[in-house]
Structures are given as structure tokens and as C-alpha cells.
Short mmCIF file of C-alpha atoms in Angstrom, two decimals:
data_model
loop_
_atom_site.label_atom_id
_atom_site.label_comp_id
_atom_site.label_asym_id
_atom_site.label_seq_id
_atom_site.Cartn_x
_atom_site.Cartn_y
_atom_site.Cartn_z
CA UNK A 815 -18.28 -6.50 -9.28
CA UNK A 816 -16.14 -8.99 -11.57
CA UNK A 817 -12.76 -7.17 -12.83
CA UNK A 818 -12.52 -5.51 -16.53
CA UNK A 819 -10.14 -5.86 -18.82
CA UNK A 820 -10.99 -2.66 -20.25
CA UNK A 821 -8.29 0.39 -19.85
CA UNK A 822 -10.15 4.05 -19.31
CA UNK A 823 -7.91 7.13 -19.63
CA UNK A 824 -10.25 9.11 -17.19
CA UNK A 825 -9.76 5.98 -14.23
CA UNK A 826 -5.83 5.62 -14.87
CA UNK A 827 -5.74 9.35 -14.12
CA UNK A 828 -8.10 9.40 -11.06
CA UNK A 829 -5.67 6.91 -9.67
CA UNK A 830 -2.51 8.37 -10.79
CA UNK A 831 -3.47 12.04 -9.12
CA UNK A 832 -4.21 9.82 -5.56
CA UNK A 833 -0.86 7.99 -5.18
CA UNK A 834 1.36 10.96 -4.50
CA UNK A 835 -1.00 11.77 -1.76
CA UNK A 836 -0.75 7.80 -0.04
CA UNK A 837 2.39 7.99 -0.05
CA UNK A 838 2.89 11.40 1.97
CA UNK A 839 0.01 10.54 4.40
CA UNK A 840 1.61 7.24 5.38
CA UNK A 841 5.15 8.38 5.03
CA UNK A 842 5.85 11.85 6.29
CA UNK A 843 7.35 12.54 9.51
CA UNK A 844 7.30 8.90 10.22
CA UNK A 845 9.86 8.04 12.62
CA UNK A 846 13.57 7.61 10.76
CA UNK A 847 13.48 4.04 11.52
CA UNK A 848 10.22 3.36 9.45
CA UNK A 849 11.29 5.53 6.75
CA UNK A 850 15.11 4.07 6.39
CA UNK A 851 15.40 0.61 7.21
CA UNK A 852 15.13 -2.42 4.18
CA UNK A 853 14.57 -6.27 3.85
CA UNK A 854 18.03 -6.58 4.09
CA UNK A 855 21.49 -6.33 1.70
CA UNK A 856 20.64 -4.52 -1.84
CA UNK A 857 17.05 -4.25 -1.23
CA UNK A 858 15.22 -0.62 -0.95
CA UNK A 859 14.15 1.23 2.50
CA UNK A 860 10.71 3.64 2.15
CA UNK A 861 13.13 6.64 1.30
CA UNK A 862 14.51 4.64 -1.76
CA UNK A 863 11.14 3.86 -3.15
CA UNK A 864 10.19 7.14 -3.08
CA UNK A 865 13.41 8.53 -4.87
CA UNK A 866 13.14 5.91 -7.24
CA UNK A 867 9.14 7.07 -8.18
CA UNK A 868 10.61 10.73 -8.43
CA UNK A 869 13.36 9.24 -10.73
CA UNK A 870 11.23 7.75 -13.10
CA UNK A 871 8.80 10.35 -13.00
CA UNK A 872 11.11 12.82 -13.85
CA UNK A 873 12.22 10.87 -16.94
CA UNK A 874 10.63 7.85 -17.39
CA UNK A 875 6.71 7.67 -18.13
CA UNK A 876 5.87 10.80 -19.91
CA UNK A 877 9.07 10.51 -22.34
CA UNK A 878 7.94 7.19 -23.36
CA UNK A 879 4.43 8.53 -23.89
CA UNK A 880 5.76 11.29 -26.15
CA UNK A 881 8.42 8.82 -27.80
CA UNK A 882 5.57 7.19 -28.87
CA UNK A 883 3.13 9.92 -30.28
CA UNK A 884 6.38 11.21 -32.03
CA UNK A 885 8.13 7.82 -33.91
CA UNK A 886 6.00 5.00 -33.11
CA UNK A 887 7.68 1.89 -33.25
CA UNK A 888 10.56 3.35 -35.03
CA UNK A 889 12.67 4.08 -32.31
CA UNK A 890 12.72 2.14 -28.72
CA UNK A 891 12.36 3.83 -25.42
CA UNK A 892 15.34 4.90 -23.51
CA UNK A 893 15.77 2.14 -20.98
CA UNK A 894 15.27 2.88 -17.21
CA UNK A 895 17.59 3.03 -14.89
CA UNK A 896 15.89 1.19 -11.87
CA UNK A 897 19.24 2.34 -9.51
CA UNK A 898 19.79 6.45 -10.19
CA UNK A 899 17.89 7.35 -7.10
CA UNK A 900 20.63 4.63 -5.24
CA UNK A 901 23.57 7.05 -7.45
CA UNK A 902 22.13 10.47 -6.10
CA UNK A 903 24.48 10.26 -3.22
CA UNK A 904 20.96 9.38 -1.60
CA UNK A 905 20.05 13.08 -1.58
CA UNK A 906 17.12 14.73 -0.64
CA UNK A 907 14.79 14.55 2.67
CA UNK A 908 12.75 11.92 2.40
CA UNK A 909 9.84 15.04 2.68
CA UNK A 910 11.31 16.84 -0.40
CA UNK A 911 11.42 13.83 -2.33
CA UNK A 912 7.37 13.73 -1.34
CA UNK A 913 7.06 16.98 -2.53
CA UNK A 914 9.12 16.03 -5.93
CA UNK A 915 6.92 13.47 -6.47
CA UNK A 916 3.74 15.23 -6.21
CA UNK A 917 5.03 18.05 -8.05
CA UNK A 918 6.43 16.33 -10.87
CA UNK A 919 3.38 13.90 -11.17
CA UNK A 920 1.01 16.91 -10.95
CA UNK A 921 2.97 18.52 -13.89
CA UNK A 922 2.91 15.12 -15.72
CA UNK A 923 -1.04 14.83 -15.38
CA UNK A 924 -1.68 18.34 -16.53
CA UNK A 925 0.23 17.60 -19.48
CA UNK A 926 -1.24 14.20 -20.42
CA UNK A 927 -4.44 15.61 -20.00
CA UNK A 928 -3.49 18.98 -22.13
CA UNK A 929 -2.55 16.52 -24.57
CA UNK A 930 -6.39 15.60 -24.76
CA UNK A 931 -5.98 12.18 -26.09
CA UNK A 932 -8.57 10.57 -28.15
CA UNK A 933 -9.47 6.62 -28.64
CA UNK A 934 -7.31 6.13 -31.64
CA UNK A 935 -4.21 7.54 -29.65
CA UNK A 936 -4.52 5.03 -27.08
CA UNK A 937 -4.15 2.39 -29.74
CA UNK A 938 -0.73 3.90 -31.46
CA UNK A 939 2.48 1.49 -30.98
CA UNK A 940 5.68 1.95 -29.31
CA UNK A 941 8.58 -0.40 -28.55
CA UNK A 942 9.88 -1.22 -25.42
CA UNK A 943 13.24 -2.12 -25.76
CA UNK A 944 12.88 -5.27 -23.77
CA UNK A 945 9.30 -6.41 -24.19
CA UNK A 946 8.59 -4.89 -27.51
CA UNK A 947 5.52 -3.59 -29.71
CA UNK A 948 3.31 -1.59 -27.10
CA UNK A 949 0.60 0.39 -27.19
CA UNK A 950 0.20 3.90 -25.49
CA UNK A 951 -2.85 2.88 -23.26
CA UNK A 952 -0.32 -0.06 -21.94
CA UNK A 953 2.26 1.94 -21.13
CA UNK A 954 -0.44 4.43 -19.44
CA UNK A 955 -1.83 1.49 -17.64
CA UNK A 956 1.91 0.33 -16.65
CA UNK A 957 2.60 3.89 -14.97
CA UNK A 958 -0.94 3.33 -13.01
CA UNK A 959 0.13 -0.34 -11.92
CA UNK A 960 4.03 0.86 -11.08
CA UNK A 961 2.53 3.28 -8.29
CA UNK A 962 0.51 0.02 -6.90
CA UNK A 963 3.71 -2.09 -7.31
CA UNK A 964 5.83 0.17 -4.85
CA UNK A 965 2.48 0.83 -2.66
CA UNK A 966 2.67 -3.17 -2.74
CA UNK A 967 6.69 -3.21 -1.77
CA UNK A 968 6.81 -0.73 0.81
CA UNK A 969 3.53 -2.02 3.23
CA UNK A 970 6.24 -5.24 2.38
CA UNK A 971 9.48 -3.16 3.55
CA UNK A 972 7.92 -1.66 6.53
CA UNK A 973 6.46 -4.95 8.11
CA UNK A 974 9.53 -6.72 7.67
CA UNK A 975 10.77 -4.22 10.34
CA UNK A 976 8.04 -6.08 12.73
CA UNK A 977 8.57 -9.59 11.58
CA UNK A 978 9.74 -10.63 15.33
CA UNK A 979 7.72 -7.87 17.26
CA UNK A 980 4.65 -9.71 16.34
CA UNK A 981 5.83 -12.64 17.64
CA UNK A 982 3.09 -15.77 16.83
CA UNK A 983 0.96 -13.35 14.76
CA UNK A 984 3.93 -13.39 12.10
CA UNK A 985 1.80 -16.96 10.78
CA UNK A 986 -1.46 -14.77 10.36
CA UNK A 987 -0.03 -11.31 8.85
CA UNK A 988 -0.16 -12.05 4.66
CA UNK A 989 2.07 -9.09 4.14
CA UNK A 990 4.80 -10.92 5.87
CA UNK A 991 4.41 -14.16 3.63
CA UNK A 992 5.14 -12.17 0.49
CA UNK A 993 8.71 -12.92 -0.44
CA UNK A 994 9.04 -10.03 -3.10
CA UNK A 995 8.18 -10.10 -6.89
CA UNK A 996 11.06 -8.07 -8.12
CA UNK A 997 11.41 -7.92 -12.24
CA UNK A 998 13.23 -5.53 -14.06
CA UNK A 999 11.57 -2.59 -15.52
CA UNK B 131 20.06 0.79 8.04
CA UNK B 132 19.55 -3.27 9.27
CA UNK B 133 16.25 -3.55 10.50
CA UNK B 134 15.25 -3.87 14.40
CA UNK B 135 13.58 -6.49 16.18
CA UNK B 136 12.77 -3.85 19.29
CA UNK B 137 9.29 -2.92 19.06
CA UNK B 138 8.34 0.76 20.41
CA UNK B 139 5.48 2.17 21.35
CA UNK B 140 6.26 5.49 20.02
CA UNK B 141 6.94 4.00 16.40
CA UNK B 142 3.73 1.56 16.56
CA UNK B 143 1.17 4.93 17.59
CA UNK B 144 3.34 7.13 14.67
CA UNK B 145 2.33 4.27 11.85
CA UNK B 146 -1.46 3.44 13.28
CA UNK B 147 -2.13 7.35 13.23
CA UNK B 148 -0.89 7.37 9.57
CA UNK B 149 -2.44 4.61 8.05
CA UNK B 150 -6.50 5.96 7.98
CA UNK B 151 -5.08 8.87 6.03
CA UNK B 152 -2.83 6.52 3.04
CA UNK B 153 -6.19 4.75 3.06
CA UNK B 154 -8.22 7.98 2.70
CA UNK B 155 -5.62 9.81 -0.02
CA UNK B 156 -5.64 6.39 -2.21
CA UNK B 157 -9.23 5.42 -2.06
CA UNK B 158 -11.92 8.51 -1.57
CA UNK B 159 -13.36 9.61 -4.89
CA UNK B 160 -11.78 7.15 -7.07
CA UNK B 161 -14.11 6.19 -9.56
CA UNK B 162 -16.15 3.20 -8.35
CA UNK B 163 -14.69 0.43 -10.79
CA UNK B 164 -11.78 0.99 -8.89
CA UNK B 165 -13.56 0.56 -5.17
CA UNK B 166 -15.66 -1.99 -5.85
CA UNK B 167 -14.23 -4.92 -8.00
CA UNK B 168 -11.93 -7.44 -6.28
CA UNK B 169 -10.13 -10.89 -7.59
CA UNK B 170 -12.92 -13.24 -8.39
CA UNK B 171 -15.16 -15.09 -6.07
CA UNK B 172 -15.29 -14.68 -2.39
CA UNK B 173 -12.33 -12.01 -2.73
CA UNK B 174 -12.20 -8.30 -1.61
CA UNK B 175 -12.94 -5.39 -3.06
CA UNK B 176 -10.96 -2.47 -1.69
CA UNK B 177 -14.80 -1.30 -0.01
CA UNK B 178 -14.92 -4.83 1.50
CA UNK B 179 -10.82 -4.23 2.95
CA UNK B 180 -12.10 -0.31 4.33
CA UNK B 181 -15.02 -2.64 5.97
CA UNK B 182 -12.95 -5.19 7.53
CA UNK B 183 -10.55 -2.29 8.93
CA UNK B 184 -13.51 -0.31 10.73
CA UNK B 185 -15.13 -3.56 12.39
CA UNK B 186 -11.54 -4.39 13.46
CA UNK B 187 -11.13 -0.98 14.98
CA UNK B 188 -14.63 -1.04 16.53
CA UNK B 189 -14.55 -4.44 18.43
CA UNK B 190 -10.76 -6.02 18.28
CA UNK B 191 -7.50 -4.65 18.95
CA UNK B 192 -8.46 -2.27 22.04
CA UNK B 193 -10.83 -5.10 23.45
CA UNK B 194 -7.87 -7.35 23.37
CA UNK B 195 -5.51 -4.91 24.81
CA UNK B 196 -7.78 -4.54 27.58
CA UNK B 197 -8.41 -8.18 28.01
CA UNK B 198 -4.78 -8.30 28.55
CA UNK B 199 -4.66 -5.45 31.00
CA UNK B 200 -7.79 -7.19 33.29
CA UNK B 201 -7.61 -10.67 32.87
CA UNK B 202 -3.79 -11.49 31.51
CA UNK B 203 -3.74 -14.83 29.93
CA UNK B 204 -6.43 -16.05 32.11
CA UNK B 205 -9.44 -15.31 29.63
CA UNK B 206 -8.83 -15.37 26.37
CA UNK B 207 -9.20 -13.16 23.39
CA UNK B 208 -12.87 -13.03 21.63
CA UNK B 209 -12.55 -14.49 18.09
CA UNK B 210 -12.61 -11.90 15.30
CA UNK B 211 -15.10 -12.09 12.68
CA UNK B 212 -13.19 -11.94 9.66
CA UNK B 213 -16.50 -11.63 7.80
CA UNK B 214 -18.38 -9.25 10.08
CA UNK B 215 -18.33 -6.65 7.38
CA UNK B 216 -20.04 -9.07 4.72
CA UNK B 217 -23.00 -9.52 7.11
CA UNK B 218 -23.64 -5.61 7.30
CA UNK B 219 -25.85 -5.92 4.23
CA UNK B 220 -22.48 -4.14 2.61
CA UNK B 221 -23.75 -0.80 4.57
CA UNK B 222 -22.32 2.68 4.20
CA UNK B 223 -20.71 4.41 1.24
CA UNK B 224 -16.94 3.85 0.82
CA UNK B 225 -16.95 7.65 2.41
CA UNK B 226 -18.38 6.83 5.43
CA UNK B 227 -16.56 3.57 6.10
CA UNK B 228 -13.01 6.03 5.36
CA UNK B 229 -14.57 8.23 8.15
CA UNK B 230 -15.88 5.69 10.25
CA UNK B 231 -12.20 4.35 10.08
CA UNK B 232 -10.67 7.61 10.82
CA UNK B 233 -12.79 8.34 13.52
CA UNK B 234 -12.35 5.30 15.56
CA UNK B 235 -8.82 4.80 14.70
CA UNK B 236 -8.42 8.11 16.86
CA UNK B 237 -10.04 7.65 19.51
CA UNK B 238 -8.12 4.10 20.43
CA UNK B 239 -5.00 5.99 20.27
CA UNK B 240 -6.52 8.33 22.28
CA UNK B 241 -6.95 5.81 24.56
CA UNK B 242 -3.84 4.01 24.54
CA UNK B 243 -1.83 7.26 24.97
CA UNK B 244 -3.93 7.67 28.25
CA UNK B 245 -3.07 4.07 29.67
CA UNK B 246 0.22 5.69 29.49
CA UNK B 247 1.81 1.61 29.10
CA UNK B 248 4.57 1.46 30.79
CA UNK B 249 7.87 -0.89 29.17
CA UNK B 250 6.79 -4.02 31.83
CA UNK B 251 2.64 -3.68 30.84
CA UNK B 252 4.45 -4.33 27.33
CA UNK B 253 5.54 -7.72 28.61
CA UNK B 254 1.87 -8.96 29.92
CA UNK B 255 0.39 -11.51 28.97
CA UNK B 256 -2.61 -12.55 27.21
CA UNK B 257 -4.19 -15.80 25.70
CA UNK B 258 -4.89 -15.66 21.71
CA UNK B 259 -7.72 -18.42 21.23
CA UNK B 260 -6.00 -19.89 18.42
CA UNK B 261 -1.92 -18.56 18.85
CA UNK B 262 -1.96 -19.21 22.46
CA UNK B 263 0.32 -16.65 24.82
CA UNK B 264 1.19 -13.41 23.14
CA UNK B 265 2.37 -10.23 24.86
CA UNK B 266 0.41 -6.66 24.86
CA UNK B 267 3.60 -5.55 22.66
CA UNK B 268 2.98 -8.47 20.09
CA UNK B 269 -0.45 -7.13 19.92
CA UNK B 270 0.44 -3.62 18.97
CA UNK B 271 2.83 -4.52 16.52
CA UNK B 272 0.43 -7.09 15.15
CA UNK B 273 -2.47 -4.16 14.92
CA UNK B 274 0.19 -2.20 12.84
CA UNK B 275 1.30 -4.72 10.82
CA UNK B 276 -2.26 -5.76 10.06
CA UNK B 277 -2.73 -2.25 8.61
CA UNK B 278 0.08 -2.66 6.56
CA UNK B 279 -1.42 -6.33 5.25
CA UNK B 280 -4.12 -4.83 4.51
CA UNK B 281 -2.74 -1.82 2.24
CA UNK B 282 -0.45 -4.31 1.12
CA UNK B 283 -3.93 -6.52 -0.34
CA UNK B 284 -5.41 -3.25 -1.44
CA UNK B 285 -2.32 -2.39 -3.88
CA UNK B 286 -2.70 -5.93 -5.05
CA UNK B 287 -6.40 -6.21 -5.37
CA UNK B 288 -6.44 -2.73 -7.42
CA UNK B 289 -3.62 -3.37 -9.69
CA UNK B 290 -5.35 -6.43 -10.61
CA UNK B 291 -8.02 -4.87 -12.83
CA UNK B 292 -5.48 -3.48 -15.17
CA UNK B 293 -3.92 -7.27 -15.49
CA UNK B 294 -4.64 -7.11 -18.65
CA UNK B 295 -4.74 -3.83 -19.43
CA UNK B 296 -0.92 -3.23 -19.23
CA UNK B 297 -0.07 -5.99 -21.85
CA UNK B 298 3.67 -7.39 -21.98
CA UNK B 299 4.07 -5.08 -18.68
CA UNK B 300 2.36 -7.70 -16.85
CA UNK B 301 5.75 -9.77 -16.40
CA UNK B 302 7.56 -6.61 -15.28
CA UNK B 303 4.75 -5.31 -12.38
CA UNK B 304 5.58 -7.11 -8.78
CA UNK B 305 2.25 -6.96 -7.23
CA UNK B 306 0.95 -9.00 -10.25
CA UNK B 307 2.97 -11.25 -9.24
CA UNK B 308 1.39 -11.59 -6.05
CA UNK B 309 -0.54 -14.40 -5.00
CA UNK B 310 -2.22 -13.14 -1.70
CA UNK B 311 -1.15 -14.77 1.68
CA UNK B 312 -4.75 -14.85 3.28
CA UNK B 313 -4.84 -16.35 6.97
CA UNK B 314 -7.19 -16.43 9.84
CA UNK B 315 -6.71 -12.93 11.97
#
């Protein structure tokens, strides 16, 4: 089936109800050494991906969506800070910050859907305050794609852990030839 | 925490018992558009990636580990067919393949808990047709980190049908940024 350029409200919400759920089946009650080791200075363990999805979902994606339907283009987004999970004092389990994230993304759905959104919605305009005029079915596709983005990162984070263990396979494993694709928010 | 070169048996069997289920949370009852397209010609879909991981789990990793066990480097390793699930006449709903994966995922670690490997069977010896000598403790790591490659493709191949869906985003979302770092198994 070739790919489709087209965004669908109901698809972006089948996939944002899953990720929660990925994460906590791969993640939870993982050994400590899975769940807390990184690729190395200022880069982000398991745990700080996860704090940093609870972050933004706490004030991130649904603020923007309603900063939208409210003033348009008039007035930017708030930007994101991509490092408040690091200035938590790193608190939290990494299993309540599993069940933040669900919770809090749970919430967010039953909202977005409450807010029953019709075609002409999708199509209003916001402004990011880096990349500009958006529209609301970007931004919705943007939180979809984030949740793949740190799915993407972490299978990254936690092979790096067995970059020698594998010893000649390291030439065959793709997820060990990614070198990161970091961009700001 | 610095990451480890030490591999461990206990951590390897905690991530391949994990893995089915991210697979399972992310992927079963997603709407089809987002199961079966891939990333153009002669790419995956994530169907084709559930495939690959059940006729891996059905004829590879535990063959090879006993192949180890019986003849050390003397015979080696049967090539994989990286294409095996292609030739199935694409057979079995995305369901069944999550089950089928599930199921047999199991019962191998059912059956490497039993061998009950001690630290010097981790040092044996085997002969990779292609990588030449690699240890049984290369090979678990490798079967882990494969599962990790392969959710790391998934993320990638998904997030790629919303490439143009999340507009100015694009340059922002890592794992559209990804390339893919396909080798031979």
C-alpha cells in the first residue's frame, strides 16, 4: 500500500491512545540498567524520555491546540521547554511517570475528542513561534509523529547499551547505525 | 549512568520477554493504513516487520543457539531468509502474526531458562556464515538488539505516512530524519 499524504483525525487518535501502552509494555520493571543508562554526556536514558513525553503532555500539545481554536495566528505558542523533565530533580519512578503519561494522554484524548472537531477546524491557523503559520491538523499530526520520534530514540538508547555485547553483529543491527536526528522542538 | 559493555543474561531474557507486548500495545487494532503502508518500493510495512519477527523466532535465534551448544564453531549457522515472510503469500492477519510472535517468543525463553547457560556456555563458540566466530552471548544480545532494530524501523516506517501531514514540523521530528540502516541479518 503506497503512503498518503492525507491527515485523518480518527487514525492520529487510534495511534495516539496505543503509544502510552508501548511504552509501559517494553519499559516497566525492566531492569534499572535498561531503563537509566544514555548514549553518553547530555543525551537522555529511557526514564528521561518518558518524563520528557509526560512534560509536554502536561503542557505542551493540547495548549497549542486550544491556543489555536482561541486566537489563531494572533498570538504564538508558548515555546517548549525540551529540558523541564532534566529540572524536576529527576523525580518520579520511572513506573509513575508511565502511569502520568497514560493518564494525562487519556485525559488529553477525551478532550480532543469532546471537542468533536469538524473538517474546517482542522484547517484553522496557528503560529509556531519558530516555524510559523500552522494549521491545527499539523500540529495534531506533529503530537502523533513526536510519540514515534521518542519510540524511534529510545529502541536507539537502549541498543547503544549492547553496541559491544553483539560483538560482529554490531555491522548488521540498523538501529545501531543511526547516529541520532536531534532538532529542537 | 555510563553505559555497560557486560552483557547479562538476566537483562537480555527481561528485554526479549518485553518486546512481543510494545509490538502488540503499538500495532493491534490500529486502523489498517497504519499496518499496511511502508516507504516505497520493496520497503516494509509494519505487517511485513511483525512477519519477519515470527519467521525469525520460528527458525533462527534458538536454532543457532543450539548449533552453538552441539557443534561449536564447527558447523555453521543456517542462513536466514530475510524474505521468508514475503514468500508466505503475505498469510495471516496482523493479529495472528502479533500472536504467533507472542507465542513463540515464549516458548524460546522457556527454553533458554531451562538450558540454565552457565557464564563459560556464554563464551562458546559458533561460526556465523557470513561474520565468522561469534560467541552464544553475542548471539543473545544480537537477538535483543534485533528486536530493538526492528521497533526502531517500525517507529520510522509509521511516522513516515504523516511526512507530509505535519507540515513545517517535518524539520523538527527525528525519525524523519531517518534514513534506515538496512543490512543482511
Amino acid at each position: 500500500m503506497a503512503s498518503s499524504t492525507e491527515f485523518s483525525l480518527a487514525r492520529t487518535i487510534a495511534l495516539l491512545k496505543r503509544t502510552p501502552a508501548a511504552f509501559d509494555a517494553l519499559l516497566r520493571g525492566l531492569p534499572e540498567h535498561w531503563v537509566h543508562t544514555n548514549e553518553g554526556k547530555d543525551t537522555w536514558s529511557a526514564y528521561d524520555i518518558v518524563g520528557h513525553l509526560v512534560v509536554l503532555e502536561r503542557t505542551d500539545w493540547m495548549a497549542r491546540l486550544h491556543r489555536i481554536l482561541e486566537h489563531g495566528e494572533a498570538l504564538p505558542f508558548d515555546r517548549v521547554d525540551r529540558f523541564a523533565h532534566l529540572k524536576d530533580v529527576q523525580s518520579g519512578s520511572l513506573e509513575q511517570r508511565l502511569d502520568d503519561f497514560a493518564r494525562l494522554r487519556e485525559q488529553n484524548i477525551s478532550e480532543l475528542q469532546a471537542l468533536n472537531l469538524q473538517p474546517q477546524d482542522l484547517t484553522r491557523r496557528g503560529s509556531h513561534p519558530a516555524l510559523g503559520p500552522v494549521t491545527l491538523a499539523q500540529l495534531l499530526a506533529a503530537w502523533a509523529v513526536h510519540d514515534l520520534t521518542h519510540l524511534h530514540q529510545l529502541s536507539r538508547v537502549m541498543a547503544h547499551q549492547y553496541r559491544q555485547a553483539v560483538g560482529p553483529w554490531s555491522a548488521f543491527e540498523g538501529v545501531l547505525q543511526c547516529t541520532g536526528h536531534s532538532a529542537p522542538p
